[in-house]
mmCIF file of C-alpha atoms (C1' of nucleotides) in Angstrom:
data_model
loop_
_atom_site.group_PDB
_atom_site.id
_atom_site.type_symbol
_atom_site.label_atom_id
_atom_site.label_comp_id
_atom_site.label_asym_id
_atom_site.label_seq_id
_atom_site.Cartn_x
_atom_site.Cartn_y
_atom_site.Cartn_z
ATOM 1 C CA UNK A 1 5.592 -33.478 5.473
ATOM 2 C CA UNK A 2 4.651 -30.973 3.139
ATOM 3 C CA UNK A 3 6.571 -29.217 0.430
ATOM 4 C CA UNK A 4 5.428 -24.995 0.093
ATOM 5 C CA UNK A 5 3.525 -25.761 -3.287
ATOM 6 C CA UNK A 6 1.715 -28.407 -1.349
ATOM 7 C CA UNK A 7 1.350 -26.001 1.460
ATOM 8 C CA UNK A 8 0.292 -23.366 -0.438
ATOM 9 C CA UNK A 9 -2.851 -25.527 -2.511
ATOM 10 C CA UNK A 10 -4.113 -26.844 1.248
ATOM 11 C CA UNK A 11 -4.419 -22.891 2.680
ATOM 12 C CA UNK A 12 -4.965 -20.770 -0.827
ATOM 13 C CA UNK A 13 -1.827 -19.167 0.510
ATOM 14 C CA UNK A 14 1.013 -18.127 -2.721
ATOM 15 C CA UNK A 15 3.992 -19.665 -2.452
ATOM 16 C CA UNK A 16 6.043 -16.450 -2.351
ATOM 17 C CA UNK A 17 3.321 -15.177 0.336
ATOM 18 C CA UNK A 18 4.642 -18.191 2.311
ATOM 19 C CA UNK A 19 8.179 -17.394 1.872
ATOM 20 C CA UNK A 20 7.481 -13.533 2.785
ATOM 21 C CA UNK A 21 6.053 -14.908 5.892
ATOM 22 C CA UNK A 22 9.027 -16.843 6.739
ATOM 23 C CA UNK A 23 10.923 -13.779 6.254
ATOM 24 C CA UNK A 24 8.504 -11.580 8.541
ATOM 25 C CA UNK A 25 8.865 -14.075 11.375
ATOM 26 C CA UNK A 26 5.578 -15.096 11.131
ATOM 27 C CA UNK A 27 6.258 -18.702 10.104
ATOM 28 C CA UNK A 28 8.784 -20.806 11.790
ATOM 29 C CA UNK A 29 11.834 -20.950 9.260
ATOM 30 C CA UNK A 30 11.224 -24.867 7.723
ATOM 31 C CA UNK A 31 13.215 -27.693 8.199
ATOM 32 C CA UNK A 32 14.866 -28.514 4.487
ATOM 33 C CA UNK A 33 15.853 -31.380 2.140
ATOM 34 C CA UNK A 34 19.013 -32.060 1.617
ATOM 35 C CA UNK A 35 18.468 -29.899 -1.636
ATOM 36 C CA UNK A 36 17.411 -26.936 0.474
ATOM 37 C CA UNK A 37 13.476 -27.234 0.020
ATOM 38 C CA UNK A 38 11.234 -26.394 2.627
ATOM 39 C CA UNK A 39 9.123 -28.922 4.175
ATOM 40 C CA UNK A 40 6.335 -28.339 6.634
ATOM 41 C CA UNK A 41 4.821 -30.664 9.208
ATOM 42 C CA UNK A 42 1.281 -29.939 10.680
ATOM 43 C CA UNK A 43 2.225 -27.605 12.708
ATOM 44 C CA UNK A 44 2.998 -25.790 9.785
ATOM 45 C CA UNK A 45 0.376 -26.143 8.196
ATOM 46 C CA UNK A 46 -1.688 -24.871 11.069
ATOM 47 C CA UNK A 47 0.437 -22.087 11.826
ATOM 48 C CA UNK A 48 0.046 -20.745 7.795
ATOM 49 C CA UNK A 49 -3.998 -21.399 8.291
ATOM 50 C CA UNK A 50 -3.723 -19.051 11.440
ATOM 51 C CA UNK A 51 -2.191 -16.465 9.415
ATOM 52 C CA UNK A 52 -4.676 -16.807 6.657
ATOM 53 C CA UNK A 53 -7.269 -16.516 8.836
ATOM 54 C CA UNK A 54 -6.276 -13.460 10.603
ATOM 55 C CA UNK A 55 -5.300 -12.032 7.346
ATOM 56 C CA UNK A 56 -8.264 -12.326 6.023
ATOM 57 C CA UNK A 57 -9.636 -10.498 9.396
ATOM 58 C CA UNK A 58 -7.917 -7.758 8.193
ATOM 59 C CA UNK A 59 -5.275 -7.991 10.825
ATOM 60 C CA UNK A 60 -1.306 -6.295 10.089
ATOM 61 C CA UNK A 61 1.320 -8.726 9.847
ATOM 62 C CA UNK A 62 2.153 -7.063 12.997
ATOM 63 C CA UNK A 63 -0.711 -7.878 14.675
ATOM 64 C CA UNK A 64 -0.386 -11.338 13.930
ATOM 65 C CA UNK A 65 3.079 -11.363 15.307
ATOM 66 C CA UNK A 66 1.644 -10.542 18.287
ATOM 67 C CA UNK A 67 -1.250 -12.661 18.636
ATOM 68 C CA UNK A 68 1.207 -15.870 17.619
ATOM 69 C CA UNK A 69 3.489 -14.987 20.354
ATOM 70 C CA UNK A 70 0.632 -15.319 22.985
ATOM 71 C CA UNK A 71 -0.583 -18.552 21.281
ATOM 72 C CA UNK A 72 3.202 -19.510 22.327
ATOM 73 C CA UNK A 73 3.032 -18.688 25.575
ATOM 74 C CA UNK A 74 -0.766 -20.005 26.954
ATOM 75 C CA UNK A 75 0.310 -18.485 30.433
ATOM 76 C CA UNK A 76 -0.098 -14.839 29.262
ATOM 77 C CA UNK A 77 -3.525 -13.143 29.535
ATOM 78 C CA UNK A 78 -6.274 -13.312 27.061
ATOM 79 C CA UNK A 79 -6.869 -10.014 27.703
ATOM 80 C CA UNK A 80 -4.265 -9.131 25.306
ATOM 81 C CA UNK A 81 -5.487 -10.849 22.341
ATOM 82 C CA UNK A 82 -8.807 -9.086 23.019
ATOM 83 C CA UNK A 83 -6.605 -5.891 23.024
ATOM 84 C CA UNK A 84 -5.565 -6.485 18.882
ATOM 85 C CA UNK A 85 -8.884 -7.850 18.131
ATOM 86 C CA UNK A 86 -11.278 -4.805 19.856
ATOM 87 C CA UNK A 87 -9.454 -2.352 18.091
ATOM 88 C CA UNK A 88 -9.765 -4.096 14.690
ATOM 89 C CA UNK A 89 -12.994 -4.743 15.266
ATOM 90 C CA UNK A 90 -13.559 -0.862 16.088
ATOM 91 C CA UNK A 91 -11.201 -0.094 12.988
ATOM 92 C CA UNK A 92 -13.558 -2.464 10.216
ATOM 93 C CA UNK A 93 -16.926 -0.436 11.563
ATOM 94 C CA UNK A 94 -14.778 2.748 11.183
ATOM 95 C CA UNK A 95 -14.290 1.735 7.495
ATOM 96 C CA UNK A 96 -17.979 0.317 6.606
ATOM 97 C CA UNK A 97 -19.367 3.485 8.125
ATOM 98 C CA UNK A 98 -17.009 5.685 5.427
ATOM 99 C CA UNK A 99 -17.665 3.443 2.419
ATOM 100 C CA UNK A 100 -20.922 3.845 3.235
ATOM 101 C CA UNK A 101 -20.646 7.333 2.499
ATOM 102 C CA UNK A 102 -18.815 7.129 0.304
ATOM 103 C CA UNK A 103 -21.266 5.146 -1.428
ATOM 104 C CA UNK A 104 -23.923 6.738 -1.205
ATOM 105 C CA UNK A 105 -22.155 10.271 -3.069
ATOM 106 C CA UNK A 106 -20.838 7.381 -5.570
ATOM 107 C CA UNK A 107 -24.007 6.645 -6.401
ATOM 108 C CA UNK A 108 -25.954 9.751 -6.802
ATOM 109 C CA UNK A 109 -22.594 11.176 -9.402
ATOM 110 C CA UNK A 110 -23.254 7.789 -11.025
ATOM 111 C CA UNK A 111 -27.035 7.810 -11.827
ATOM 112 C CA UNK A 112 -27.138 11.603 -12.071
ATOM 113 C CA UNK A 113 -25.142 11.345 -15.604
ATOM 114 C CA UNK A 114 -26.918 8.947 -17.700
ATOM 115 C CA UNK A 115 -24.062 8.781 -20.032
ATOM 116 C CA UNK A 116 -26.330 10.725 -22.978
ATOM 117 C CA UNK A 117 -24.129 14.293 -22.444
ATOM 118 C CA UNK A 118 -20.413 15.135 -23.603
ATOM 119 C CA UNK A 119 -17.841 15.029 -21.351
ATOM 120 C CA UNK A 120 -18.352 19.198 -20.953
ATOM 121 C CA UNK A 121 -21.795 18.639 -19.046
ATOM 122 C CA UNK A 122 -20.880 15.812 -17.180
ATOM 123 C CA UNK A 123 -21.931 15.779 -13.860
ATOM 124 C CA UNK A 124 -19.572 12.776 -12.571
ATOM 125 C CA UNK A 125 -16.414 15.313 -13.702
ATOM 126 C CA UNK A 126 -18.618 18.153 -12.244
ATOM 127 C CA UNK A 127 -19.223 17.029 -8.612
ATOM 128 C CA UNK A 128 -15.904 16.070 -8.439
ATOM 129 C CA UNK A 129 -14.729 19.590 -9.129
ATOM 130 C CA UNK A 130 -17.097 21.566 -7.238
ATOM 131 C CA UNK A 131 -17.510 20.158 -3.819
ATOM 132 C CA UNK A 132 -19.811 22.943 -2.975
ATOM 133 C CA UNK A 133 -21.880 21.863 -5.679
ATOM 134 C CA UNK A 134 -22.100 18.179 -3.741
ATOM 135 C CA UNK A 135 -22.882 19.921 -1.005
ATOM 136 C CA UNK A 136 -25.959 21.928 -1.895
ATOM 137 C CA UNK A 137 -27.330 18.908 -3.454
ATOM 138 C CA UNK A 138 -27.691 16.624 -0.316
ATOM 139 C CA UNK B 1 -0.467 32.455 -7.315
ATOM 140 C CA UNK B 2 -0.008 29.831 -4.389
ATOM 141 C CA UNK B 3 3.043 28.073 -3.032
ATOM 142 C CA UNK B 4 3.100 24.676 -2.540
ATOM 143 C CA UNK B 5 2.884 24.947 0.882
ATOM 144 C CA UNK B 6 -0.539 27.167 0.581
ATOM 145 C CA UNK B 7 -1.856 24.664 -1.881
ATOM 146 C CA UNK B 8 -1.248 22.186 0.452
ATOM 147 C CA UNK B 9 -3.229 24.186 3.464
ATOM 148 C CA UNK B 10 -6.224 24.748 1.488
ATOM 149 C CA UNK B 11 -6.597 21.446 0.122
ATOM 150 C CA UNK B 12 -5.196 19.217 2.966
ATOM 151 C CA UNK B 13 -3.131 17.536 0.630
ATOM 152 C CA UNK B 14 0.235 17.037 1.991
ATOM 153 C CA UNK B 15 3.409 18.784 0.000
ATOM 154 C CA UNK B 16 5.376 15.103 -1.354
ATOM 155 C CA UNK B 17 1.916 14.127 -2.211
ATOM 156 C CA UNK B 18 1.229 17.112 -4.415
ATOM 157 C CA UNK B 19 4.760 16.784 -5.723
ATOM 158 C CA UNK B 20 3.904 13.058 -5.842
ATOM 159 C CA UNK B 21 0.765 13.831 -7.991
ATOM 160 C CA UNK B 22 2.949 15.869 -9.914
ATOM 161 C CA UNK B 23 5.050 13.088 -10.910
ATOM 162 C CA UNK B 24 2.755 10.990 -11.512
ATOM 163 C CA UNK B 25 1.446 13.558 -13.976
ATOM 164 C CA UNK B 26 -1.881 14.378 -12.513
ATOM 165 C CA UNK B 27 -1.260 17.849 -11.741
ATOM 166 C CA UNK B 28 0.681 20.309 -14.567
ATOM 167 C CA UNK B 29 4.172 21.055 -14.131
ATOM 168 C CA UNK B 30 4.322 24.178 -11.905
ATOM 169 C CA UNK B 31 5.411 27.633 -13.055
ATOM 170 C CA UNK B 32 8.439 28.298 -10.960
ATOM 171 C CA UNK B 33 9.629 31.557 -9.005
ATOM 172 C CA UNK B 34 13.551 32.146 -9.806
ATOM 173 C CA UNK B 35 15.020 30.298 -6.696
ATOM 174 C CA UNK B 36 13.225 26.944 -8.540
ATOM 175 C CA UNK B 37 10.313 27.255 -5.860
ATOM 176 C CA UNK B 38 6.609 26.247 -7.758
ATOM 177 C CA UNK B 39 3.805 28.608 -7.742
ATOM 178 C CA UNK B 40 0.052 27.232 -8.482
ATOM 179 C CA UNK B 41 -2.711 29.289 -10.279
ATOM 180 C CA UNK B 42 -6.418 29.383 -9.200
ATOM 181 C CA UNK B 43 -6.376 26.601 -12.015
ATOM 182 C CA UNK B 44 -3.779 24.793 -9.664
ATOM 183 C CA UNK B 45 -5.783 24.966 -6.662
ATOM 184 C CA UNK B 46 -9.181 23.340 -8.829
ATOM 185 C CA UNK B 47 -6.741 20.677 -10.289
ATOM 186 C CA UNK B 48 -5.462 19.447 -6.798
ATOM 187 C CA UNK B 49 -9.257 19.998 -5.356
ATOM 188 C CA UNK B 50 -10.518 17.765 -7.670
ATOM 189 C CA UNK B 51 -7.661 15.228 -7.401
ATOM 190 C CA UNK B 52 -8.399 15.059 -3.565
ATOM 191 C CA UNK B 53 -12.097 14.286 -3.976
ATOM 192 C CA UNK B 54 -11.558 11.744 -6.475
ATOM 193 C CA UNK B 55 -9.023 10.086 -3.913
ATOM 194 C CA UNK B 56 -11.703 10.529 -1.037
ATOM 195 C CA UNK B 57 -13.835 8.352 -3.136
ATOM 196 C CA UNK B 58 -10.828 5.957 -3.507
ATOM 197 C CA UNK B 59 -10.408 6.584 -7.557
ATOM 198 C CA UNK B 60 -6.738 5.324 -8.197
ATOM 199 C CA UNK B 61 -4.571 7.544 -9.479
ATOM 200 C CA UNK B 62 -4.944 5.891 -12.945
ATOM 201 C CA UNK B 63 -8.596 6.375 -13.138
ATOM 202 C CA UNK B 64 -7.878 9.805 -11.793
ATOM 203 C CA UNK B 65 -5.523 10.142 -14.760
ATOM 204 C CA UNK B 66 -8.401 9.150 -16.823
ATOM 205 C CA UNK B 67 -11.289 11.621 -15.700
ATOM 206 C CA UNK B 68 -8.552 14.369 -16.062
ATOM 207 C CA UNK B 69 -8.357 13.395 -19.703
ATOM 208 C CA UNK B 70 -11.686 13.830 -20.136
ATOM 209 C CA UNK B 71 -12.154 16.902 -18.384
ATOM 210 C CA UNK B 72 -9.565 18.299 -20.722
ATOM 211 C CA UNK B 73 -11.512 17.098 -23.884
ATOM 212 C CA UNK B 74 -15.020 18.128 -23.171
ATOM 213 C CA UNK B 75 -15.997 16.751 -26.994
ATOM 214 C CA UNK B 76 -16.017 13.340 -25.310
ATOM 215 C CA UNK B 77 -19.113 11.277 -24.292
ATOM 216 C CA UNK B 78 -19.599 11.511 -20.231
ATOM 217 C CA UNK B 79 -20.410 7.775 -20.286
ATOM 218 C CA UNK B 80 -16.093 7.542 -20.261
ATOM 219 C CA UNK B 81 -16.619 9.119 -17.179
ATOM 220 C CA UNK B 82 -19.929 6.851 -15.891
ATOM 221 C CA UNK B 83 -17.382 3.790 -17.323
ATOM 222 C CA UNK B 84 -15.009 4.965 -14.294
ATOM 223 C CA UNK B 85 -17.220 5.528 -11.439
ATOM 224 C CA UNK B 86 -19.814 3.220 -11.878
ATOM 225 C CA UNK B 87 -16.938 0.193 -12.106
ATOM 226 C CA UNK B 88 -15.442 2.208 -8.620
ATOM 227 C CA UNK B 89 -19.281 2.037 -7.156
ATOM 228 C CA UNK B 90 -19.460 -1.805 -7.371
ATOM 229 C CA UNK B 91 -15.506 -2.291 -5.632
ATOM 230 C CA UNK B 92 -16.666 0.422 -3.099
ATOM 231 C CA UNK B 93 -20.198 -2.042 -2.394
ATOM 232 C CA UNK B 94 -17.918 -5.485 -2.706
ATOM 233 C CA UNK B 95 -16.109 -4.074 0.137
ATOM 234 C CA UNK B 96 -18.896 -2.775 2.386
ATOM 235 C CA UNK B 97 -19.990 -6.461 1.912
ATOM 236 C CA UNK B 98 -16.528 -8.261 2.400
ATOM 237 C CA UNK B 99 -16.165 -5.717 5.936
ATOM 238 C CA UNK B 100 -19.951 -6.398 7.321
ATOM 239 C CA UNK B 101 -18.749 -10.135 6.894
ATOM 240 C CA UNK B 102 -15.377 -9.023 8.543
ATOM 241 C CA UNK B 103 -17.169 -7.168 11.608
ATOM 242 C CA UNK B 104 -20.071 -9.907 12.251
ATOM 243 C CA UNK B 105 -17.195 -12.564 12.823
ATOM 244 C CA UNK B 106 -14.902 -9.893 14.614
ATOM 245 C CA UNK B 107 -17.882 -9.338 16.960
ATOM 246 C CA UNK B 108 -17.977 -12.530 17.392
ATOM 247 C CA UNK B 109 -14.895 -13.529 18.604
ATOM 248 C CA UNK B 110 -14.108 -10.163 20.537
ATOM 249 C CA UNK B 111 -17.004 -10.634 22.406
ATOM 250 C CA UNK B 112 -16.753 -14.173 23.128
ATOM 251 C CA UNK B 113 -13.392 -13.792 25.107
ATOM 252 C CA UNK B 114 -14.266 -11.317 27.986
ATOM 253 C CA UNK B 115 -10.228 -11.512 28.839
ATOM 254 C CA UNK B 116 -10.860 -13.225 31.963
ATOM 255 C CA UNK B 117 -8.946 -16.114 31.038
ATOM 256 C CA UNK B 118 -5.645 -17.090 29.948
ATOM 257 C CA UNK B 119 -4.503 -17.280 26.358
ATOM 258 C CA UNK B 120 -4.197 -20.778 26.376
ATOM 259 C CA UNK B 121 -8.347 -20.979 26.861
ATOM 260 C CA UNK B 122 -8.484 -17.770 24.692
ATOM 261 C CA UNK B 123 -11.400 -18.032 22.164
ATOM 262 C CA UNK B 124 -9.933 -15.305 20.351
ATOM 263 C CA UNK B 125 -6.750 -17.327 19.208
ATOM 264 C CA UNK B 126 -8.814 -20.447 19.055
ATOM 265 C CA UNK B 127 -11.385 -19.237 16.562
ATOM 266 C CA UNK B 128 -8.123 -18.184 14.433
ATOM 267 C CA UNK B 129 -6.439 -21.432 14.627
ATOM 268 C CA UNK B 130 -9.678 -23.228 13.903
ATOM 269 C CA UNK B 131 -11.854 -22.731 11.708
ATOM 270 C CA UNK B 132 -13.615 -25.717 11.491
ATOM 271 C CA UNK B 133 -14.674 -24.796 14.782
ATOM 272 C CA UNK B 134 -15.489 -20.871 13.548
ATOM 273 C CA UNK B 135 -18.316 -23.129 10.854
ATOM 274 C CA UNK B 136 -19.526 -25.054 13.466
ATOM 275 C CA UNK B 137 -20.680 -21.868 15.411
ATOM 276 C CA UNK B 138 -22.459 -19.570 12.196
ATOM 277 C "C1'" DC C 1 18.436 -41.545 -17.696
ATOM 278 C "C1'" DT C 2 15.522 -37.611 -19.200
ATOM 279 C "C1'" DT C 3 12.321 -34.117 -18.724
ATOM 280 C "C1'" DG C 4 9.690 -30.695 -16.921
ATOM 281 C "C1'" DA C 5 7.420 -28.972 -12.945
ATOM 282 C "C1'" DA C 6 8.529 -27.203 -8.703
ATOM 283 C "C1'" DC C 7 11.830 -25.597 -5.915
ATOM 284 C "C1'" DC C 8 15.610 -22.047 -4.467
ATOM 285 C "C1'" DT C 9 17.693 -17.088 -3.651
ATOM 286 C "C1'" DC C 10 17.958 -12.583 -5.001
ATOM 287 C "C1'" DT C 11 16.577 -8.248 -6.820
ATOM 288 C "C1'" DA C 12 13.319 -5.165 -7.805
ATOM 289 C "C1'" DG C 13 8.742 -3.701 -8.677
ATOM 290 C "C1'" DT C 14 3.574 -2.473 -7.369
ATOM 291 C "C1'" DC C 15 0.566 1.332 -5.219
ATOM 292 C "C1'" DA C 16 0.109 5.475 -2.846
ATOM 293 C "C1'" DC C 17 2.273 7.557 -0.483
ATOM 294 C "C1'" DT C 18 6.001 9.097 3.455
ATOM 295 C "C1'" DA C 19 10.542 10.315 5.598
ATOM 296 C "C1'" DG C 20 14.814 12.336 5.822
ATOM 297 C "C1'" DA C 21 19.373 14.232 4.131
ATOM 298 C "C1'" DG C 22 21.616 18.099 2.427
ATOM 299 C "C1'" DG C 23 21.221 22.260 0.313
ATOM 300 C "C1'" DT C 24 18.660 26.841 -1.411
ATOM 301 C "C1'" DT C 25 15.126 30.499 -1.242
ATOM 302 C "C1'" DG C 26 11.884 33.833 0.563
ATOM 303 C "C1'" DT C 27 10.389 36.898 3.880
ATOM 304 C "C1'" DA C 28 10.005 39.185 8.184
ATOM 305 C "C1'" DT C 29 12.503 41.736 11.449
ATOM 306 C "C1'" DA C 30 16.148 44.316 13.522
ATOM 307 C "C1'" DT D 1 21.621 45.816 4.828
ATOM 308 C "C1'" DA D 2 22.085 41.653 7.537
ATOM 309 C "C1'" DT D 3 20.155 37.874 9.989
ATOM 310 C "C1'" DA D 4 17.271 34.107 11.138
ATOM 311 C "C1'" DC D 5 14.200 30.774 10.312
ATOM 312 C "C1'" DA D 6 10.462 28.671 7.977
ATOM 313 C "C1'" DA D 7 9.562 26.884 3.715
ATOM 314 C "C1'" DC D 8 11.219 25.479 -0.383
ATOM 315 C "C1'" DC D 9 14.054 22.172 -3.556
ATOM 316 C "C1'" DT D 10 15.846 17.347 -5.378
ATOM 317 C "C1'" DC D 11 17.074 12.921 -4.410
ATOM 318 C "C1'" DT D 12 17.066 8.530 -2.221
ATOM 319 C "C1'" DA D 13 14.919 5.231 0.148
ATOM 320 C "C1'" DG D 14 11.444 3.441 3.112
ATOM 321 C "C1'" DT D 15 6.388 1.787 4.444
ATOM 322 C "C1'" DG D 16 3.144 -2.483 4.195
ATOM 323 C "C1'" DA D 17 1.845 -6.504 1.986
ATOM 324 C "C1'" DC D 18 2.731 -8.423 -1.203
ATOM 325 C "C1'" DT D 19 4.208 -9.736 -6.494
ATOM 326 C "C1'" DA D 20 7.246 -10.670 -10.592
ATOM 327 C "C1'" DG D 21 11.033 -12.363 -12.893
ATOM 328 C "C1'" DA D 22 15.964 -13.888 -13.632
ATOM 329 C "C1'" DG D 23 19.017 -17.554 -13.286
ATOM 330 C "C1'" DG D 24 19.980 -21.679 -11.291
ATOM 331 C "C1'" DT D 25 18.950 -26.400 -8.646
ATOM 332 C "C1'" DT D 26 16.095 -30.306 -7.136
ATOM 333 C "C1'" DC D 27 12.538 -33.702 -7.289
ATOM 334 C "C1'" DA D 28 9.741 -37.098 -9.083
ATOM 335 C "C1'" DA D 29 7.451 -39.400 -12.803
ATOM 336 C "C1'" DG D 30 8.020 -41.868 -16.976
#
DNA sequence: CTTGAACCTCTAGTCACTAGAGGTTGTATA
DNA sequence: TATACAACCTCTAGTGACTAGAGGTTCAAG
């Protein structure tokens, strides 16, 4: 059995992350000591590295909720865990594709002031203020 | 002189987020009609322009806060403003990384689990639960 | 037994908004 | 001039995913 702290230095998840979790349904609520801490057994444990995992994925809490449900019920299709992960999948590209952009126009305001001018001439406060200004120079 | 309400049309910004911004002391205080309604100058309408590009290229609001400083003193050296967007540039290319990370294992699993099966074969939730097995596979 | 780390609940805050209640104003139209 | 309705106002509170801290209790090592 586990106590959170324990928990929490096995799956790099915070112990008031953990507790939040509990609260969001995500975690089963803990069994407790007769002084009211929470311990965990494996399953736990597994369950909080689940959520870590698809936390770091980027998936909602929501999500999550969803796809522990059909890990609770192994009847159910896995067409519907495909249906949260597709769309995630569709929503990181969505994301890389507009900080790629926005890259790039982060980098040309960047290296176009060299830091030598006063704030008057500088083209980082310029291109932000003048958007048709950005545009003429791509 | 612009309502909030035009302001909000020609710069896509939404009204409680220009009253927001207001708050939050990136944009002036309004002048106000006598019913208590704000009206915005052509000086308005740059402020809020150049609030929403700096937002599009996911400046906080404190750095925001920052570059409007210097805008307002233009006897200050432009590397201030370099000193905000070049930090911004690095987050913005940490994340591009992080999310082509993100998408290569999303791929992965979405594609591995063509939803012909049932969730309790489902490689989606399995690569979640385990990810010993997730190592394994790179 | 003592001590201090770790635990508890509860409240509220972070960031950048967003929503809605209840009331007022501005403007177009009859 | 009166009416109607869209747009305005302030204020409170909520969103999502945490995070922080107060005040108190428990656990485990020495």
């Amino acid at each position: 059995m586990y106590s959170i702290g324990e928990l929490s230095k096995r799956t790099k998840v915070k112990v008031p992350t953990i507790r939040y979790y509990e609260e969001m349904g995500l975690m089963a609520q803990a069994e407790r000591t007769d002084g009211n801490q929470r311990r965990y057994d494996n399953a736990g444990l597994e369950r909080l590295s689940f959520i870590r995992q698809a936390r770091d994925l980027g998936f909602s809490i929501e999500a999550i909720s969803s796809l522990i449900e059909l890990q609770e019920h192994p009847d159910r299709s896995c067409e519907a865990a495909t249906n949260i992960a597709v769309p995630q999948l569709a929503d990181v590209r969505a994301k890389i594709k507009r900080l790629k952009t926005l890259e790039k126009e982060l980098a040309r305001i960047s290296k176009a002031c060299d830091g030598d001018g006063i704030s008057g001439d500088c083209y980082v406060l310029e291109a932000l203020a003048d958007h048709g200004l950005c545009d003429r120079k791509h």
